[in-house]
Coordinates of C-alpha atoms and ligand atoms in Angstrom, one line a residue:
X1 CA -7.4 5.6 14.5
X2 CA -8.6 2.2 13.5
X3 CA -9.4 -0.3 16.2
X4 CA -8.9 -3.9 15.2
X5 CA -10.7 -6.8 16.8
X6 CA -9.6 -10.3 16.3
X7 CA -12.4 -12.7 15.5
X8 CA -12.5 -16.3 16.6
X9 CA -10.8 -18.9 14.4
X10 CA -14.2 -20.6 14.4
X11 CA -15.1 -18.1 11.6
X12 CA -13.3 -20.4 9.2
X13 CA -15.8 -23.2 9.7
X14 CA -18.7 -20.7 9.6
X15 CA -17.2 -19.3 6.4
X16 CA -17.3 -22.6 4.7
X17 CA -20.9 -23.0 5.7
X18 CA -21.8 -19.5 4.5
X19 CA -20.2 -20.3 1.1
X20 CA -22.3 -23.4 0.6
X21 CA -25.4 -21.5 1.7
X22 CA -24.6 -18.8 -0.8
X23 CA -24.7 -21.4 -3.5
X24 CA -28.4 -22.0 -2.6
X25 CA -29.0 -18.3 -2.8
X26 CA -29.7 -17.8 0.9
X27 CA -26.5 -16.2 2.1
X28 CA -26.5 -13.4 4.6
X29 CA -23.9 -10.6 4.4
X30 CA -21.2 -10.7 7.1
X31 CA -20.9 -7.6 9.3
X32 CA -23.9 -5.3 9.0
X33 CA -27.1 -6.6 7.5
X34 CA -27.4 -7.0 3.7
X35 CA -28.6 -3.8 2.1
X36 CA -32.0 -3.7 0.4
X37 CA -30.8 -2.9 -3.1
X38 CA -28.7 -6.0 -3.3
X39 CA -28.7 -6.3 -7.0
X40 CA -25.3 -8.0 -7.0
X41 CA -26.5 -11.0 -5.1
X42 CA -27.0 -14.3 -6.9
X43 CA -24.6 -13.4 -9.7
X44 CA -22.7 -16.2 -11.5
X45 CA -19.2 -16.0 -12.7
X46 CA -19.8 -13.4 -15.4
X47 CA -19.1 -10.5 -13.0
X48 CA -17.6 -7.1 -13.7
X49 CA -15.1 -5.8 -11.2
X50 CA -14.2 -2.1 -11.3
X51 CA -10.6 -1.5 -10.2
X52 CA -9.6 2.0 -9.3
X53 CA -5.9 2.7 -8.4
X54 CA -4.6 6.1 -7.2
X55 CA -1.5 6.9 -9.3
X56 CA 1.1 5.4 -11.6
X57 CA 4.4 7.0 -10.6
X58 CA 4.8 4.4 -7.8
X59 CA 5.7 1.2 -9.6
X60 CA 3.6 -1.2 -7.4
X61 CA 0.2 -0.3 -8.8
X62 CA 0.6 -1.3 -12.4
X63 CA 3.5 -3.7 -12.0
X64 CA 2.0 -5.8 -9.2
X65 CA -1.4 -4.8 -7.8
X66 CA -3.2 -4.6 -11.2
X67 CA -2.0 -7.9 -12.7
X68 CA -2.4 -9.8 -9.5
X69 CA -6.0 -8.7 -9.1
X70 CA -6.8 -9.4 -12.7
X71 CA -5.3 -12.9 -12.6
X72 CA -7.1 -13.8 -9.3
X73 CA -10.5 -12.6 -10.5
X74 CA -10.1 -14.8 -13.7
X75 CA -9.1 -17.7 -11.5
X76 CA -12.1 -17.3 -9.2
X77 CA -14.6 -17.0 -12.0
X78 CA -13.6 -19.7 -14.4
X79 CA -12.1 -17.0 -16.7
X80 CA -15.5 -15.4 -17.0
X81 CA -15.0 -12.4 -14.7
X82 CA -13.8 -9.1 -16.1
X83 CA -11.7 -6.3 -14.5
X84 CA -12.4 -2.8 -15.7
X85 CA -9.5 -0.6 -14.7
X86 CA -9.0 3.1 -14.1
X87 CA -6.0 5.0 -12.7
X88 CA -6.6 8.4 -11.2
X89 CA -3.0 9.8 -11.6
X90 CA -3.3 11.5 -8.2
X91 CA -6.4 13.4 -9.1
X92 CA -9.2 12.9 -6.5
X93 CA -11.8 14.7 -8.7
X94 CA -10.9 12.4 -11.6
X95 CA -11.2 9.4 -9.4
X96 CA -14.7 10.4 -8.3
X97 CA -15.6 10.7 -12.0
X98 CA -14.1 7.2 -12.6
X99 CA -16.3 5.7 -9.9
X100 CA -19.4 7.5 -11.4
X101 CA -18.6 6.0 -14.8
X102 CA -18.3 2.5 -13.3
X103 CA -21.6 2.9 -11.5
X104 CA -23.2 4.0 -14.8
X105 CA -21.6 1.0 -16.5
X106 CA -23.1 -1.2 -13.9
X107 CA -20.0 -3.0 -12.5
X108 CA -20.9 -5.6 -9.9
X109 CA -18.4 -4.6 -7.4
X110 CA -15.6 -2.0 -6.9
X111 CA -12.1 -2.2 -5.6
X112 CA -10.9 1.3 -4.7
X113 CA -7.5 2.6 -3.6
X114 CA -8.5 6.2 -2.9
X115 CA -6.4 9.2 -3.9
X116 CA -8.1 11.1 -1.1
X117 CA -9.8 9.0 1.6
X118 CA -12.3 11.7 2.5
X119 CA -13.1 13.0 -1.0
X120 CA -14.0 9.5 -2.2
X121 CA -16.8 9.0 0.5
X122 CA -19.6 10.5 -1.7
X123 CA -18.7 8.2 -4.6
X124 CA -18.6 5.2 -2.3
X125 CA -22.1 6.1 -1.1
X126 CA -23.3 6.5 -4.7
X127 CA -22.0 3.0 -5.6
X128 CA -23.6 1.6 -2.4
X129 CA -27.0 3.2 -3.3
X130 CA -26.8 1.6 -6.7
X131 CA -26.3 -1.8 -5.1
X132 CA -22.6 -2.0 -5.8
X133 CA -20.4 -3.3 -3.0
X134 CA -17.1 -1.6 -2.4
X135 CA -13.7 -3.0 -1.3
X136 CA -11.3 -0.4 0.1
X137 CA -7.9 -1.5 -1.2
X138 CA -4.7 -0.6 0.7
X139 CA -6.1 2.8 1.8
X140 CA -9.1 2.9 4.2
X141 CA -11.6 5.0 2.2
X142 CA -14.3 6.8 4.1
X143 CA -18.0 6.1 3.3
X144 CA -20.0 2.9 3.5
X145 CA -17.4 0.4 2.4
X146 CA -18.0 -3.3 2.7
X147 CA -14.5 -4.7 3.2
X148 CA -10.9 -3.5 3.5
X149 CA -7.5 -5.1 2.9
X150 CA -4.1 -3.5 3.5
X151 CA -0.8 -4.0 5.3
X152 CA -0.2 -3.3 8.9
X153 CA 0.6 0.4 8.2
X154 CA 1.6 1.5 11.7
X155 CA 4.1 -1.3 11.7
X156 CA 5.4 -0.2 8.3
X157 CA 6.3 3.2 9.9
X158 CA 7.7 1.6 13.0
X159 CA 9.8 -0.8 10.9
X160 CA 11.2 2.2 9.0
X161 CA 11.9 4.2 12.1
X162 CA 13.6 1.3 13.9
X163 CA 15.7 0.5 10.9
X164 CA 16.9 4.1 10.7
X165 CA 17.8 4.0 14.4
X166 CA 19.7 0.8 13.9
X167 CA 21.6 2.3 11.0
X168 CA 22.6 5.3 13.2
X169 CA 23.6 3.0 16.0
X170 CA 25.3 4.6 19.1
X171 CA 25.4 7.9 17.2
X172 CA 21.6 8.2 17.1
X173 CA 21.3 10.4 20.2
X174 CA 23.6 13.0 18.8
X175 CA 22.2 12.8 15.3
X176 CA 19.7 14.9 13.4
X177 CA 17.3 13.5 10.8
X178 CA 14.8 14.9 8.3
X179 CA 11.4 13.2 8.1
X180 CA 9.7 13.0 4.7
X181 CA 6.1 11.7 5.2
X182 CA 3.6 10.8 2.5
X183 CA 0.6 12.7 1.3
X184 CA -1.9 14.1 3.8
X185 CA -4.8 12.8 1.7
X186 CA -3.6 9.2 2.2
X187 CA -4.7 7.6 5.5
X188 CA -1.8 5.2 5.3
X189 CA 0.7 8.2 5.3
X190 CA -0.7 9.2 8.8
X191 CA -0.2 5.6 10.0
X192 CA 3.3 5.4 8.6
X193 CA 4.1 8.7 10.3
X194 CA 2.6 7.6 13.6
X195 CA 4.6 4.3 13.6
X196 CA 7.8 6.1 12.7
X197 CA 7.4 8.7 15.4
X198 CA 6.7 6.0 17.9
X199 CA 10.1 4.5 17.1
X200 CA 12.1 7.8 16.6
X201 CA 10.8 10.3 19.1
X202 CA 13.2 11.0 22.0
X203 CA 15.9 8.8 20.3
X204 CA 17.1 11.2 17.6
X205 CA 16.6 14.9 16.8
X206 CA 14.1 15.6 14.1
X207 CA 15.4 18.7 12.4
X208 CA 12.7 19.1 9.8
X209 CA 9.6 17.2 8.9
X210 CA 7.4 17.4 5.8
X211 CA 4.1 15.9 4.5
X212 CA 4.8 15.4 0.8
X213 CA 2.2 16.7 -1.6
X214 CA 0.8 13.8 -3.8
X215 CA 3.7 11.5 -2.7
X216 CA 5.7 13.0 -5.6
X217 CA 9.4 12.3 -5.8
X218 CA 10.0 15.8 -7.2
X219 CA 8.2 17.3 -4.2
X220 CA 10.4 15.2 -1.8
X221 CA 13.4 16.4 -3.7
X222 CA 12.5 20.0 -3.3
X223 CA 11.7 19.6 0.4
X224 CA 15.1 17.9 0.9
X225 CA 16.9 20.7 -0.8
X226 CA 15.0 23.1 1.5
X227 CA 16.0 21.0 4.6
X228 CA 19.7 20.9 3.5
X229 CA 19.8 24.7 3.1
X230 CA 18.0 25.3 6.4
X231 CA 20.0 22.8 8.5
X232 CA 23.3 22.9 6.8
X233 CA 24.8 20.0 4.9
X234 CA 27.0 18.6 7.6
X235 CA 24.1 18.6 10.0
X236 CA 22.0 15.8 8.6
X237 CA 22.8 12.2 9.6
X238 CA 19.8 10.4 8.2
X239 CA 16.5 10.7 6.4
X240 CA 13.2 9.0 7.1
X241 CA 11.5 8.6 3.7
X242 CA 8.0 7.0 3.7
X243 CA 8.5 5.3 0.4
X244 CA 11.0 4.3 -2.3
X245 CA 9.8 6.8 -4.9
X246 CA 10.4 9.7 -2.6
X247 CA 13.7 8.2 -1.4
X248 CA 14.8 8.5 -5.1
X249 CA 14.1 12.2 -5.1
X250 CA 15.7 12.6 -1.7
X251 CA 18.9 10.8 -2.6
X252 CA 19.2 12.9 -5.7
X253 CA 19.1 16.0 -3.5
X254 CA 21.6 14.6 -1.1
X255 CA 24.1 13.7 -3.9
X256 CA 23.7 17.1 -5.4
X257 CA 24.7 18.7 -2.1
X258 CA 27.6 16.3 -1.7
X259 CA 26.1 14.4 1.2
X260 CA 27.1 10.7 1.0
X261 CA 26.6 7.6 3.1
X262 CA 23.8 8.6 5.3
X263 CA 20.9 6.1 5.9
X264 CA 17.7 6.8 4.0
X265 CA 14.6 4.6 4.5
X266 CA 11.9 3.6 2.0
X267 CA 9.0 1.3 1.3
X268 CA 7.6 -0.8 -1.6
X269 CA 10.7 -2.8 -2.6
X270 CA 10.7 -1.0 -6.0
X271 CA 13.3 -2.3 -8.3
X272 CA 15.1 1.1 -8.3
X273 CA 14.9 1.1 -4.5
X274 CA 16.4 -2.4 -4.2
X275 CA 19.2 -1.4 -6.6
X276 CA 20.0 1.7 -4.4
X277 CA 20.1 -0.7 -1.4
X278 CA 22.5 -2.9 -3.3
X279 CA 24.6 0.1 -4.1
X280 CA 24.5 1.4 -0.5
X281 CA 22.7 4.6 -1.4
X282 CA 19.5 3.6 0.4
X283 CA 19.5 1.8 3.7
X284 CA 16.2 -0.1 3.7
X285 CA 12.8 -0.6 2.1
X286 CA 9.7 -2.3 3.4
X287 CA 8.8 -5.5 1.6
X288 CA 5.0 -5.9 1.3
X289 CA 3.5 -9.0 -0.3
X290 CA 1.5 -7.4 -3.1
X291 CA 0.3 -10.8 -4.3
X292 CA -1.2 -11.6 -0.9
X293 CA -2.9 -8.3 -0.6
X294 CA -4.2 -8.3 -4.2
X295 CA -5.4 -11.8 -4.0
X296 CA -7.4 -11.1 -0.9
X297 CA -8.9 -8.0 -2.6
X298 CA -9.9 -10.0 -5.6
X299 CA -11.5 -12.7 -3.5
X300 CA -13.4 -10.2 -1.4
X301 CA -14.7 -8.5 -4.6
X302 CA -15.7 -11.8 -6.2
X303 CA -17.5 -13.0 -3.1
X304 CA -19.3 -9.7 -2.6
X305 CA -20.3 -9.5 -6.2
X306 CA -21.8 -13.0 -6.0
X307 CA -23.6 -12.1 -2.7
X308 CA -21.4 -14.5 -0.7
X309 CA -20.2 -14.0 2.9
X310 CA -16.6 -12.9 3.7
X311 CA -16.5 -15.2 6.7
X312 CA -13.3 -17.3 6.9
X313 CA -11.6 -14.7 4.7
X314 CA -11.9 -11.4 6.6
X315 CA -10.9 -12.3 10.1
X316 CA -10.2 -8.7 11.3
X317 CA -12.4 -5.7 11.7
X318 CA -11.5 -2.0 11.3
X319 CA -13.3 1.2 12.0
X320 CA -12.9 4.1 9.5
X321 CA -13.9 7.7 10.3
X322 CA -17.4 7.0 9.0
X323 CA -17.9 3.3 9.2
X324 CA -17.5 0.8 12.0
X325 CA -16.7 -2.9 12.0
X326 CA -15.5 -3.2 8.4
X327 CA -14.5 -6.8 7.7
X328 CA -10.7 -6.7 7.0
X329 CA -7.6 -8.6 6.1
X330 CA -4.3 -7.1 7.3
X331 CA -1.2 -8.5 5.8
X332 CA 2.2 -8.4 7.7
X333 CA 5.3 -6.7 6.4
X334 CA 9.1 -7.3 6.4
X335 CA 12.0 -4.9 6.7
X336 CA 14.2 -5.2 3.5
X337 CA 17.9 -4.4 3.7
X338 CA 21.0 -5.6 1.8
X339 CA 21.0 -8.7 4.0
X340 CA 17.7 -10.3 3.0
X341 CA 17.2 -9.5 -0.7
X342 CA 17.3 -13.2 -1.6
X343 CA 14.8 -14.2 1.1
X344 CA 12.3 -11.5 0.1
X345 CA 12.0 -10.0 -3.4
X346 CA 13.9 -12.8 -5.1
X347 CA 12.2 -15.6 -3.3
X348 CA 8.8 -14.2 -3.9
X349 CA 9.5 -13.7 -7.6
X350 CA 9.3 -9.8 -7.6
X351 CA 12.6 -9.6 -9.5
X352 CA 15.4 -11.9 -10.8
X353 CA 19.0 -11.4 -9.7
X354 CA 19.7 -10.5 -13.3
X355 CA 17.2 -7.6 -13.1
X356 CA 18.6 -6.3 -9.9
X357 CA 22.2 -6.8 -10.8
X358 CA 22.1 -5.3 -14.3
X359 CA 24.6 -2.8 -15.7
X360 CA 26.2 -0.6 -13.0
X361 CA 24.9 -2.8 -10.2
X362 CA 26.9 -5.9 -11.1
X363 CA 30.0 -5.1 -9.0
X364 CA 27.9 -4.1 -5.9
X365 CA 25.9 -7.4 -6.3
X366 CA 29.1 -9.4 -6.5
X367 CA 30.3 -7.8 -3.3
X368 CA 27.0 -8.8 -1.6
X369 CA 27.3 -12.3 -2.9
X370 CA 24.1 -11.8 -4.9
X371 CA 24.5 -14.3 -7.8
Ligands
BGC401 C1 0.9 2.8 -0.2 C2 2.4 2.7 -0.5 C3 2.7 3.7 -1.7 C4 2.1 5.1 -1.4 C5 2.3 6.0 -2.6 C6 0.5 4.2 0.1 O1 -0.9 4.3 0.3 O2 0.6 1.9 0.8 O3 2.7 1.4 -0.9 O4 4.1 3.9 -1.8 O5 0.8 5.0 -1.1 O6 1.4 5.6 -3.6

């Protein structure tokens, strides 16, 4: 479990000072003392940022995270900074090799969203030993990381669990649900699960629960088929799904079994998820501001590469299984249902109404007044 300690708002003023000191080449690292092999310090704008994302079946990574980070790095470096990108496609061994390649290629800093938060620790250490700072992105990687940004992941799970209870209403206490958690190699999955259990335990019967290998929709689909045959098709009143990708696989299994109109949760506000919400097939998703998270990660990376302090930016601290007091930024989340599509994904420019309401979704959009 991560403990978070709030820092005084005074850090903002200190941060401004640290930045100006950094310009004179005398900045100190925030958190633990600056490491000896600090070859990244005193860099100008011509920095190389290695960006490692975990998979590409979930839309967010290449649709939002990657372009947001690339844009922000350019912005913060007068267009001189470069992002070198690798996607591990759910393969932890491949991701370790990708880190090694980036270390060999002498990137100035790494932003890593780990496939497997434990398996990555050795590579983080290698980078660190080569004087390359590491920002853990979205998932809290183990090893000597320098900074971390993510969403409030326990709250994500709680938000999903509470929404499912709300959808079940008075019938919750007589209802049985199936829980489809994320991958056991993802520390966020454990936090989503923890938050969801905090909301659901004792309020509804949990008939079956699964950790889903590699977060794959097809694995969620197979597990859902298993749950339906084990519990009986009239005996499932709702499904907790940790994300939208898996909700897609789950809803396919429900439809194939002729189960209709039961609430299914999700996360990520993927276009397909939002469309299923419009059509009434999925009850909710969790809207997370990828621009906010990505911009913070880019800023952390650029500052670290230049040897600047994170003061004034990273006002939280987290502990990982191996590293204590990591400077962190935790971004809040919003529950997304058919009632706040305009105020979330449309307002923040994730999608246009035309994109959501294309083809078969037009009639459902008209009904919701989405125009
Ligand atoms: C992310 C989710 C994503 C999931 C699968 C989690 O670590 O926080 O946004 O759906 O991984 O990639």
